[in-house]
mmCIF file of C-alpha atoms in Angstrom:
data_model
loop_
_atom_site.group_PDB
_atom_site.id
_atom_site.type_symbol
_atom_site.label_atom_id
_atom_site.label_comp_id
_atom_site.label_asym_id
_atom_site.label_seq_id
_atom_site.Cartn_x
_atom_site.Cartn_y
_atom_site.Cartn_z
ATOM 1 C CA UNK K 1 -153.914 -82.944 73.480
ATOM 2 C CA UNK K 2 -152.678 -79.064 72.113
ATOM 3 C CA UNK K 3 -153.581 -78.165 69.261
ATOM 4 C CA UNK K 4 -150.776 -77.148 67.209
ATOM 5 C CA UNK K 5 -150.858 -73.301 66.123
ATOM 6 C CA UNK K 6 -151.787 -72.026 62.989
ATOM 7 C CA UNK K 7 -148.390 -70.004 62.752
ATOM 8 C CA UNK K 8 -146.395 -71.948 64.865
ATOM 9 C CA UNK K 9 -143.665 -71.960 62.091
ATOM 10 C CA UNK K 10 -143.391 -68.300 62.166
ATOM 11 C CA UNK K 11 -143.833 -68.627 66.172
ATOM 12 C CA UNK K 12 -141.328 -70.385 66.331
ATOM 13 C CA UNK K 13 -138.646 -68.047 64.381
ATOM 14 C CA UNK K 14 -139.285 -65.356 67.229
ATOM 15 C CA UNK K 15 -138.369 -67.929 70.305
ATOM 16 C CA UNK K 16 -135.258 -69.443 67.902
ATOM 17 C CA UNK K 17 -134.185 -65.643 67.697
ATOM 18 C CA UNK K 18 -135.262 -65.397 71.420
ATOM 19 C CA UNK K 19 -132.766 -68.814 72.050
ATOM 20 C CA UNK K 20 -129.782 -67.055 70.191
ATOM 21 C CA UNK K 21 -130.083 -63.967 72.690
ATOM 22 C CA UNK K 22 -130.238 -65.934 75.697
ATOM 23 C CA UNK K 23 -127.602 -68.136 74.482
ATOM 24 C CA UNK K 24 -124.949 -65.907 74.316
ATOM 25 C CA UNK K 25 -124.237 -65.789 78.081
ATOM 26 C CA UNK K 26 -126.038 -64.856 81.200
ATOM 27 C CA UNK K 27 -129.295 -62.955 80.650
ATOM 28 C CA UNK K 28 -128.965 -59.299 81.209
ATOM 29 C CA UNK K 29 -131.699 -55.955 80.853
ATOM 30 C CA UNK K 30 -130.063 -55.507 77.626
ATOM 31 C CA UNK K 31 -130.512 -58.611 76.359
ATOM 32 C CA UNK K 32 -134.104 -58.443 77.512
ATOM 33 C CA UNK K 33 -135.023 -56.081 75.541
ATOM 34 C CA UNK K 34 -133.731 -57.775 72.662
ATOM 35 C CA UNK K 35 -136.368 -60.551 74.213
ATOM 36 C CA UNK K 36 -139.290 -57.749 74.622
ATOM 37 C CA UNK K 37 -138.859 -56.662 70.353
ATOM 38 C CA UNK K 38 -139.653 -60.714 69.704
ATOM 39 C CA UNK K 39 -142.100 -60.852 71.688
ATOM 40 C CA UNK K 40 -143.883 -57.468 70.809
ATOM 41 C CA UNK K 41 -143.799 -58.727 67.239
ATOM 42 C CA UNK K 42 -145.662 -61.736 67.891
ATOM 43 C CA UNK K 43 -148.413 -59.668 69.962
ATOM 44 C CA UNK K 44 -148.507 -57.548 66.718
ATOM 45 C CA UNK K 45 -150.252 -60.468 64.681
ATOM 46 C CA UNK K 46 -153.499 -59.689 66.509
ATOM 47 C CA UNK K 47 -155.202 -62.387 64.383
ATOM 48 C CA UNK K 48 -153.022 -64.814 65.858
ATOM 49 C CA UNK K 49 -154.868 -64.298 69.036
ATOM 50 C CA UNK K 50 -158.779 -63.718 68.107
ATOM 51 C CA UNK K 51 -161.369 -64.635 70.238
ATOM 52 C CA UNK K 52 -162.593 -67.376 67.880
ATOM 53 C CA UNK K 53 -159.507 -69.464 68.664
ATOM 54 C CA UNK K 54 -158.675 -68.207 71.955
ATOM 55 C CA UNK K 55 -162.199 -67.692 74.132
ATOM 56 C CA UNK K 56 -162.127 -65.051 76.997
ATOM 57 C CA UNK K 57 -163.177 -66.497 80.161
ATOM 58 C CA UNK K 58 -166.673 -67.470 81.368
ATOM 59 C CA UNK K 59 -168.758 -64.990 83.367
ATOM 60 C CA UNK K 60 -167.969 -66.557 86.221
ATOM 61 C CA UNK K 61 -164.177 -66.572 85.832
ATOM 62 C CA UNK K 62 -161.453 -63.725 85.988
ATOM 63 C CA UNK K 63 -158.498 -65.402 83.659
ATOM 64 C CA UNK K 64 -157.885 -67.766 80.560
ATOM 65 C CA UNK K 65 -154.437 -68.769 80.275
ATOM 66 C CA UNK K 66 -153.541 -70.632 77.328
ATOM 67 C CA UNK K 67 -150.657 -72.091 76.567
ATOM 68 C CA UNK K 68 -149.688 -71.745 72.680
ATOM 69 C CA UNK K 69 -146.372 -73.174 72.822
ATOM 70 C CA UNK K 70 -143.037 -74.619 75.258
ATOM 71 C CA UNK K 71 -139.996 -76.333 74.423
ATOM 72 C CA UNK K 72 -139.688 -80.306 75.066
ATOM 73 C CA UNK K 73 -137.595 -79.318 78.432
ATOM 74 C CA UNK K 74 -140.553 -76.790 79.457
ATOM 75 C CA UNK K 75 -138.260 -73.878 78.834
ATOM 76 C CA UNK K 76 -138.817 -70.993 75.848
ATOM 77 C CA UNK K 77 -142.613 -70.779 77.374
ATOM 78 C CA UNK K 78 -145.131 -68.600 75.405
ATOM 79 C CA UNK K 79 -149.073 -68.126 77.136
ATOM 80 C CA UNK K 80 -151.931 -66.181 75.921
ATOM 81 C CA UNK K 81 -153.707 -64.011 79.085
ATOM 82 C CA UNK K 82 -157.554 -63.505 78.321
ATOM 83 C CA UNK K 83 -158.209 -61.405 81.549
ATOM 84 C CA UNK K 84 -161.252 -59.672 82.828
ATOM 85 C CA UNK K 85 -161.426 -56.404 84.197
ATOM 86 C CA UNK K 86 -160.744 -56.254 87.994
ATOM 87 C CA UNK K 87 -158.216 -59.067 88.140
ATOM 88 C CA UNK K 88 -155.798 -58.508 90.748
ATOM 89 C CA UNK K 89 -152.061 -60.440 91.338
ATOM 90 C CA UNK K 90 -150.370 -59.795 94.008
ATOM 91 C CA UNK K 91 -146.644 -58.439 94.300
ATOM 92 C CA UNK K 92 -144.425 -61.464 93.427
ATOM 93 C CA UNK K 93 -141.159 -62.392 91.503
ATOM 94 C CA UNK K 94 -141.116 -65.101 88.606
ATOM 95 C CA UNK K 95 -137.537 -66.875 89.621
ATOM 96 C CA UNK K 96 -137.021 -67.191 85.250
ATOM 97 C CA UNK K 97 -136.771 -64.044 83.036
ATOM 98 C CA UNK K 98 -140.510 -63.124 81.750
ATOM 99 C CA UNK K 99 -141.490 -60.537 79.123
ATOM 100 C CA UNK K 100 -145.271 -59.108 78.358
ATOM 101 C CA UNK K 101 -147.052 -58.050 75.263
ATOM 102 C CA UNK K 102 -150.209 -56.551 74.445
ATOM 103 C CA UNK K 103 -152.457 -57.896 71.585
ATOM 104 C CA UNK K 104 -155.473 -56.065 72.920
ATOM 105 C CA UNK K 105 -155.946 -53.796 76.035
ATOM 106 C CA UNK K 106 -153.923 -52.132 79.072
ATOM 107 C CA UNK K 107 -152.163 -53.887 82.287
ATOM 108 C CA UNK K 108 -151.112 -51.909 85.028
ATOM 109 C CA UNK K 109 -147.570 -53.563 86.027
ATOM 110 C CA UNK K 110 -146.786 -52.270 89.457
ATOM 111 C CA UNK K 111 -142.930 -52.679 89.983
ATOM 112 C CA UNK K 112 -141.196 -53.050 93.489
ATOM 113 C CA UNK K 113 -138.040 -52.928 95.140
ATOM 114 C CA UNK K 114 -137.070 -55.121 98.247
ATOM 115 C CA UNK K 115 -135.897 -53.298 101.143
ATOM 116 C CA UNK K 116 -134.907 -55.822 103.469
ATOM 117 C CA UNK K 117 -132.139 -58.262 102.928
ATOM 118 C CA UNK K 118 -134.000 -61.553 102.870
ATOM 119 C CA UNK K 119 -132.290 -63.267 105.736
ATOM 120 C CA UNK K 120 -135.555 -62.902 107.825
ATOM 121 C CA UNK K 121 -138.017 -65.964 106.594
ATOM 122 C CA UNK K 122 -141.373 -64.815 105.823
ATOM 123 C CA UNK K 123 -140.575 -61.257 106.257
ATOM 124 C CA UNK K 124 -140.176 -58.876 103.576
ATOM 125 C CA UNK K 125 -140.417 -55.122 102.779
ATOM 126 C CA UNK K 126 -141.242 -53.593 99.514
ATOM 127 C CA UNK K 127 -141.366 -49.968 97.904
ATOM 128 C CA UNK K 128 -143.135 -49.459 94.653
ATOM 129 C CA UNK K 129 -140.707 -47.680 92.326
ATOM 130 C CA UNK K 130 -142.671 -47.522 89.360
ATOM 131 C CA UNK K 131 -146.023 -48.336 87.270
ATOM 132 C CA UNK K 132 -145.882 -49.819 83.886
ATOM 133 C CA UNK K 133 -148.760 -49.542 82.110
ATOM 134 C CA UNK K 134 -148.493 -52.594 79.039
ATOM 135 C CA UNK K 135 -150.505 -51.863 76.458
ATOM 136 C CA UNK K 136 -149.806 -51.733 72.443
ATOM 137 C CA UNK K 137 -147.018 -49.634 72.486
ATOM 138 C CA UNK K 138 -145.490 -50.910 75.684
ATOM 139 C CA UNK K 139 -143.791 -54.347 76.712
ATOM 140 C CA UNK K 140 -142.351 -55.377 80.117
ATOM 141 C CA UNK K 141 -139.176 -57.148 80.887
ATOM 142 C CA UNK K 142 -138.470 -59.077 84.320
ATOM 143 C CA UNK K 143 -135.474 -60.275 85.471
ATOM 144 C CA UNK K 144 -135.876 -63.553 88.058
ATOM 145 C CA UNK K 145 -135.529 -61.159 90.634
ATOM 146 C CA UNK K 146 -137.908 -58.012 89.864
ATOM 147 C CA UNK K 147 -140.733 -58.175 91.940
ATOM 148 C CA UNK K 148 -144.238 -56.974 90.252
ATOM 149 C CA UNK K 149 -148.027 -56.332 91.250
ATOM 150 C CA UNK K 150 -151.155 -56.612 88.171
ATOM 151 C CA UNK K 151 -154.409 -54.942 88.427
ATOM 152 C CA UNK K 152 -156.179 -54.791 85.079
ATOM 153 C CA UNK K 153 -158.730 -51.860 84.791
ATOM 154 C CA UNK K 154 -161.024 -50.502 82.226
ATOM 155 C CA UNK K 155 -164.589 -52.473 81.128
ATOM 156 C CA UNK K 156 -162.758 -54.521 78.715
ATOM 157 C CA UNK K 157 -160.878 -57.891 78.381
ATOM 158 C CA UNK K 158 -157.857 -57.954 78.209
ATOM 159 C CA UNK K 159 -155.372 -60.437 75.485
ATOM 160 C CA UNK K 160 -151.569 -60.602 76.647
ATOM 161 C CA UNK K 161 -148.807 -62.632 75.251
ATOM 162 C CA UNK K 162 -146.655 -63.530 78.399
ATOM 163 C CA UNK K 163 -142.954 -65.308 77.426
ATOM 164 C CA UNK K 164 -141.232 -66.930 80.659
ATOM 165 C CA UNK K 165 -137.359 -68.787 80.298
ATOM 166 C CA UNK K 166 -139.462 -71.612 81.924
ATOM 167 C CA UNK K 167 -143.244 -73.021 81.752
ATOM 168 C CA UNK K 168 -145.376 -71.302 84.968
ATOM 169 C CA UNK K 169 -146.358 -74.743 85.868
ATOM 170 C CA UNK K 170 -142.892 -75.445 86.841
ATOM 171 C CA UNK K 171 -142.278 -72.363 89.105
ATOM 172 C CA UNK K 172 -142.807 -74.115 92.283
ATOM 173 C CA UNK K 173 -140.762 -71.228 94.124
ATOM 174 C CA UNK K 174 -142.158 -68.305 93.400
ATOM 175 C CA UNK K 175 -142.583 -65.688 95.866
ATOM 176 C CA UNK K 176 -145.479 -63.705 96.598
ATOM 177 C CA UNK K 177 -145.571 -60.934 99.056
ATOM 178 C CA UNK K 178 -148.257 -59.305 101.320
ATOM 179 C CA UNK K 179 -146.936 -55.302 101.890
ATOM 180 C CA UNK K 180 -149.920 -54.984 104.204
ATOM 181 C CA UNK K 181 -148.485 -57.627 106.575
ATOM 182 C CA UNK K 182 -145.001 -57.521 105.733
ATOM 183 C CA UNK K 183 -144.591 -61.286 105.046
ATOM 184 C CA UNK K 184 -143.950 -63.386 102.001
ATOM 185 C CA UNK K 185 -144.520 -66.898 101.293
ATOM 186 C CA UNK K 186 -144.614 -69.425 98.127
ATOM 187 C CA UNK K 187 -146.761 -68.206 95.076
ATOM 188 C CA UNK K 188 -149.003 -70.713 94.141
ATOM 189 C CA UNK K 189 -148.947 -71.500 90.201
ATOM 190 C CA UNK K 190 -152.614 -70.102 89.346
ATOM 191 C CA UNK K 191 -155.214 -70.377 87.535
ATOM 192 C CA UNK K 192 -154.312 -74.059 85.437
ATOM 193 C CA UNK K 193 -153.227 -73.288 81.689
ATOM 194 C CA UNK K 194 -155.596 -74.704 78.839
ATOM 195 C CA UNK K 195 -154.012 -76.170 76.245
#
């Protein structure tokens, strides 16, 4: 069973405020970055986020994902990243809006743009546009549609606050792409959130 969060009051303020924005018709960039100030102010608590309560991963491991909070309908999702240096995730899209927040260390976000017009299954062709590098100063928005790559560098983990309009575990159609080969296919969830 979770573990209820020792701010989850306050927590929960920033996704009520995040509810109002999304509530007031469809999503757009501007409202995301309405989104991207909430969550930036939660990754600003960095003592929300310690080590003590939230463990990096074992040696043998890349990622910890934790899950700190979701509405009853699995919307409103908020996850804490505890990433290792050399992680890699390939190019893929989230299908819900997603925003990401620093508490500790940098991200590289490598952002995309399809070339192709879909119709082809399996077949895809992207062009990097831009790199995002999310760090303390710097939050990401995505729209269900944007299409971005992770690396994380550096000799350090790595804590992320990662907000999605719905949980991971129930984005069963993401899509992942290989540029090498040209093709795309289903994104698998991941590494399973801990709770």
């Amino acid at each position: 069973m979770k573990t209820e969060h020792p701010y989850q009051n306050e927590i929960q303020t920033h996704i009520n405020n995040m509810k109002m924005i999304v509530q007031c018709g469809p999503l757009t960039r501007e409202g995301l970055e309405k989104i991207k100030l909430e969550v930036h102010a939660l990754a600003s608590h960095k003592d929300w986020w310690s080590e003590e309560q939230y463990a990096a991963p074992a040696q043998d491991e890349n990622q910890a994902r934790y899950l700190i909070t979701e509405e009853a309908d699995q919307t409103y999702a908020l996850y804490l990243n505890v990433i290792r240096p050399g992680k890699k995730i390939i190019p893929h899209n989230h299908t819900t809006w997603a925003c990401i927040a620093a508490v500790e260390g940098t991200e590289h976000n490598y952002l995309y743009e399809r070339l192709d017009d879909g119709f082809r299954s399996g077949f895809a062709e992207l062009r990097k546009k831009e790199i995002v590098i999310v760090g303390p100063d710097q939050v990401i928005g995505l729209m269900p549609d944007d299409i971005h790559a992770v690396q994380i560098q550096g000799d350090q983990p790595i804590r992320h606050l990662h907000m999605y309009g719905k949980a991971l575990e129930t984005l069963n159609r993401r899509t992942g792409y290989d540029i090498e080969h040209g093709t795309c296919s289903v994104m698998p969830i991941g590494v399973q959130s801990r709770r």
